[in-house]
Amino acid sequence: MKQRLAFFDNAKFILMILVVFTHLLEPFIEDWQGYHNLYYFIFIFHMPAFILIAGYFSKGLQKGNLNKVIKKTLLPYLIFQLIYSSYYALIGLEDSFSWNLLLPNWSLWFLVSLFCWQCSLTLFKKMSPLIAITVSILLALLVGYLPFIDRNLAMQRTFVFLPFFLIGHYFSWEKLVAIRQSHRYSFALVGFGSIFAFISQFETFNKYLVFGSKPYADFLSDPQLGAFIRLLVLVLGFVGILSFLLIIPRQKTFYSDLGRNTLTVYLLQGFVVKGLRALNIAEFNLGFIGFISLLIFSVALTFVLASPKWQEFYTNFQEKFRKKIRQQL
C-alpha cells in the first residue's frame, strides 16, 4: 500500500515538472523543430497521465460527498477564474478585465472537467468496465463532429479525455506490477520512441490534436478524418502513459511527499508562466544554455510551489476566500 501511494506521488510530481516545463517552452517551439517535437511528445501523455491517476483515486459522487467534490473542483475554479482574469488584465495579456465563467482561463479547464468526470461515474458505474471505456472512446471520437461542443465549459476536452479517466478508474495496480517485472525499460523505450517518431514525421503537427479543445472542423483541413486521427492520438497517449508509469520508481523518494501538492503547483504556476509571456520572452534566442536553464527553472519552480509553505498558503487563501463568499451570501 505504501509503495503504491509513493509510486503515484512520484508520478504526479514528475508529471507536474513536465507540465511546467512545456508551458515555459511553448513560446519557443517554432524556433527549432527539436523544441516542437519535444513539446508535442510530452503533451501526448502528460495530461492524460494526470487524468488517469485522477480517475484511479476517484470514487465518483457518493452519498454526502457532493460538497467535497465541489470544494475540490468548482470552488477553486471560480476563485482562480476571477484571479487570473484580473491578473491577465493587470499584466496586459488582456485589454480589459472580463470574468467569463463559461470559458475557462488557460489550464483551469481541468477543474471543470474533473467535476464532470466525477459526476459521470454515477452513470458509467452501471456498466461493465469494458462497455464503459468503449462508450467513452466513441464519445471522444464523435464529439469532434459536433460544432456546438467546443471550449465553453471545457466540454470538448471533457469528452476527449474521458477515456483516460475511466481507464484510470478501472486501473489495476497488480497488472502494472506484473508488467514492470519484465522488460519494462525496453517497452518504455519502444513506446516513447514510437511516439517521438510519429511526431517527427509531422512537422505541422496541430496542437489541437493533443489539446482536444476544439471540434475537428475548427482545425483540420479534412474534418471527416478527425475521428481516425483522434483515435490514433488517444492510442499514442495510452502508450505514453504506460511507458511513463513503467519507469517511475515505486519506493518513497525525496520528492514523494511533494507529489501530494501538485494541484497547488498546477493552479499557481500560471502566475509565473503568464507573467514571463507578458514580458515577451519569445523574443529571446533560447539556445542550448537557455533550454537547460528553462528545464532547471521548471524543476525548481515545481519544488518551490509544491513545498509545505506554499501548500499552507494556498489552503489558507482558499479558506479565507470561501468565508468571504459565505459572508456575502
GROMACS .gro file of C-alpha atoms in nm, residues 76-199:
model
  124
   76PRO     CA    1  -1.115   2.661  -0.692
   77TYR     CA    2  -1.230   2.715  -1.050
   78LEU     CA    3  -1.448   3.010  -0.953
   79ILE     CA    4  -1.174   3.161  -0.738
   80PHE     CA    5  -0.890   3.126  -0.987
   81GLN     CA    6  -1.104   3.219  -1.285
   82LEU     CA    7  -1.159   3.554  -1.113
   83ILE     CA    8  -0.796   3.590  -1.005
   84TYR     CA    9  -0.646   3.502  -1.342
   85SER     CA   10  -0.893   3.725  -1.525
   86SER     CA   11  -0.774   4.014  -1.308
   87TYR     CA   12  -0.409   3.915  -1.347
   88TYR     CA   13  -0.427   3.896  -1.727
   89ALA     CA   14  -0.574   4.246  -1.743
   90LEU     CA   15  -0.313   4.375  -1.497
   91ILE     CA   16  -0.009   4.245  -1.692
   92GLY     CA   17  -0.151   4.336  -2.032
   93LEU     CA   18  -0.232   3.992  -2.172
   94GLU     CA   19  -0.595   4.107  -2.198
   95ASP     CA   20  -0.711   4.456  -2.295
   96SER     CA   21  -0.963   4.470  -2.013
   97PHE     CA   22  -1.098   4.267  -1.724
   98SER     CA   23  -1.354   4.003  -1.820
   99TRP     CA   24  -1.476   3.730  -1.587
  100ASN     CA   25  -1.625   3.473  -1.822
  101LEU     CA   26  -1.727   3.164  -1.628
  102LEU     CA   27  -1.816   2.973  -1.944
  103LEU     CA   28  -1.466   2.991  -2.093
  104PRO     CA   29  -1.202   2.858  -1.850
  105ASN     CA   30  -0.879   3.056  -1.840
  106TRP     CA   31  -0.588   2.855  -1.974
  107SER     CA   32  -0.526   2.547  -1.753
  108LEU     CA   33  -0.837   2.588  -1.537
  109TRP     CA   34  -1.033   2.365  -1.776
  110PHE     CA   35  -0.904   2.066  -1.577
  111LEU     CA   36  -1.109   2.162  -1.271
  112VAL     CA   37  -1.433   2.186  -1.467
  113SER     CA   38  -1.363   1.859  -1.649
  114LEU     CA   39  -1.269   1.682  -1.326
  115PHE     CA   40  -1.605   1.773  -1.176
  116CYS     CA   41  -1.783   1.639  -1.486
  117TRP     CA   42  -1.579   1.317  -1.484
  118GLN     CA   43  -1.661   1.260  -1.120
  119CYS     CA   44  -2.030   1.306  -1.195
  120SER     CA   45  -2.011   1.076  -1.497
  121LEU     CA   46  -1.906   0.784  -1.278
  122THR     CA   47  -2.262   0.772  -1.149
  123LEU     CA   48  -2.366   0.658  -1.497
  124PHE     CA   49  -2.062   0.458  -1.601
  125LYS     CA   50  -2.057   0.251  -1.283
  126LYS     CA   51  -2.381   0.094  -1.401
  127MET     CA   52  -2.191  -0.053  -1.698
  128SER     CA   53  -1.917  -0.311  -1.713
  129PRO     CA   54  -1.565  -0.162  -1.735
  130LEU     CA   55  -1.524  -0.273  -2.098
  131ILE     CA   56  -1.854  -0.121  -2.209
  132ALA     CA   57  -1.792   0.200  -2.011
  133ILE     CA   58  -1.449   0.254  -2.167
  134THR     CA   59  -1.578   0.166  -2.514
  135VAL     CA   60  -1.863   0.415  -2.482
  136SER     CA   61  -1.625   0.684  -2.360
  137ILE     CA   62  -1.394   0.629  -2.660
  138LEU     CA   63  -1.687   0.651  -2.901
  139LEU     CA   64  -1.797   0.975  -2.735
  140ALA     CA   65  -1.443   1.114  -2.757
  141LEU     CA   66  -1.435   1.042  -3.131
  142LEU     CA   67  -1.787   1.154  -3.218
  143VAL     CA   68  -1.789   1.477  -3.018
  144GLY     CA   69  -1.538   1.626  -3.259
  145TYR     CA   70  -1.807   1.635  -3.526
  146LEU     CA   71  -2.039   1.846  -3.309
  147PRO     CA   72  -1.957   2.216  -3.359
  148PHE     CA   73  -2.169   2.330  -3.064
  149ILE     CA   74  -1.949   2.135  -2.820
  150ASP     CA   75  -1.636   2.347  -2.800
  151ARG     CA   76  -1.425   2.530  -2.543
  152ASN     CA   77  -1.726   2.653  -2.344
  153LEU     CA   78  -1.710   2.488  -2.001
  154ALA     CA   79  -1.429   2.274  -2.150
  155MET     CA   80  -1.688   2.028  -2.279
  156GLN     CA   81  -1.488   1.915  -2.585
  157ARG     CA   82  -1.189   1.838  -2.364
  158THR     CA   83  -1.410   1.669  -2.106
  159PHE     CA   84  -1.530   1.418  -2.363
  160VAL     CA   85  -1.193   1.378  -2.536
  161PHE     CA   86  -1.005   1.289  -2.216
  162LEU     CA   87  -1.289   1.092  -2.056
  163PRO     CA   88  -1.144   0.754  -2.168
  164PHE     CA   89  -0.823   0.817  -1.972
  165PHE     CA   90  -1.023   0.900  -1.660
  166LEU     CA   91  -1.227   0.580  -1.688
  167ILE     CA   92  -0.922   0.366  -1.769
  168GLY     CA   93  -0.765   0.512  -1.456
  169HIS     CA   94  -1.076   0.436  -1.251
  170TYR     CA   95  -1.059   0.070  -1.353
  171PHE     CA   96  -0.679   0.066  -1.343
  172SER     CA   97  -0.519  -0.248  -1.199
  173TRP     CA   98  -0.214  -0.185  -0.983
  174GLU     CA   99  -0.143  -0.558  -0.977
  175LYS     CA  100  -0.131  -0.582  -1.357
  176LEU     CA  101   0.106  -0.288  -1.378
  177VAL     CA  102   0.335  -0.451  -1.123
  178ALA     CA  103   0.332  -0.771  -1.331
  179ILE     CA  104   0.427  -0.579  -1.646
  180ARG     CA  105   0.704  -0.394  -1.460
  181GLN     CA  106   0.867  -0.720  -1.360
  182SER     CA  107   0.993  -0.793  -1.711
  183HIS     CA  108   1.135  -0.578  -1.991
  184ARG     CA  109   0.981  -0.259  -1.858
  185TYR     CA  110   1.264  -0.036  -1.980
  186SER     CA  111   1.257  -0.199  -2.322
  187PHE     CA  112   0.882  -0.142  -2.352
  188ALA     CA  113   0.916   0.218  -2.234
  189LEU     CA  114   1.192   0.282  -2.486
  190VAL     CA  115   0.987   0.136  -2.773
  191GLY     CA  116   0.675   0.321  -2.657
  192PHE     CA  117   0.840   0.660  -2.623
  193GLY     CA  118   1.039   0.603  -2.941
  194SER     CA  119   0.723   0.528  -3.139
  195ILE     CA  120   0.554   0.845  -3.017
  196PHE     CA  121   0.855   1.063  -3.093
  197ALA     CA  122   0.894   0.906  -3.437
  198PHE     CA  123   0.528   0.973  -3.516
  199ILE     CA  124   0.553   1.339  -3.416
   0.00000   0.00000   0.00000
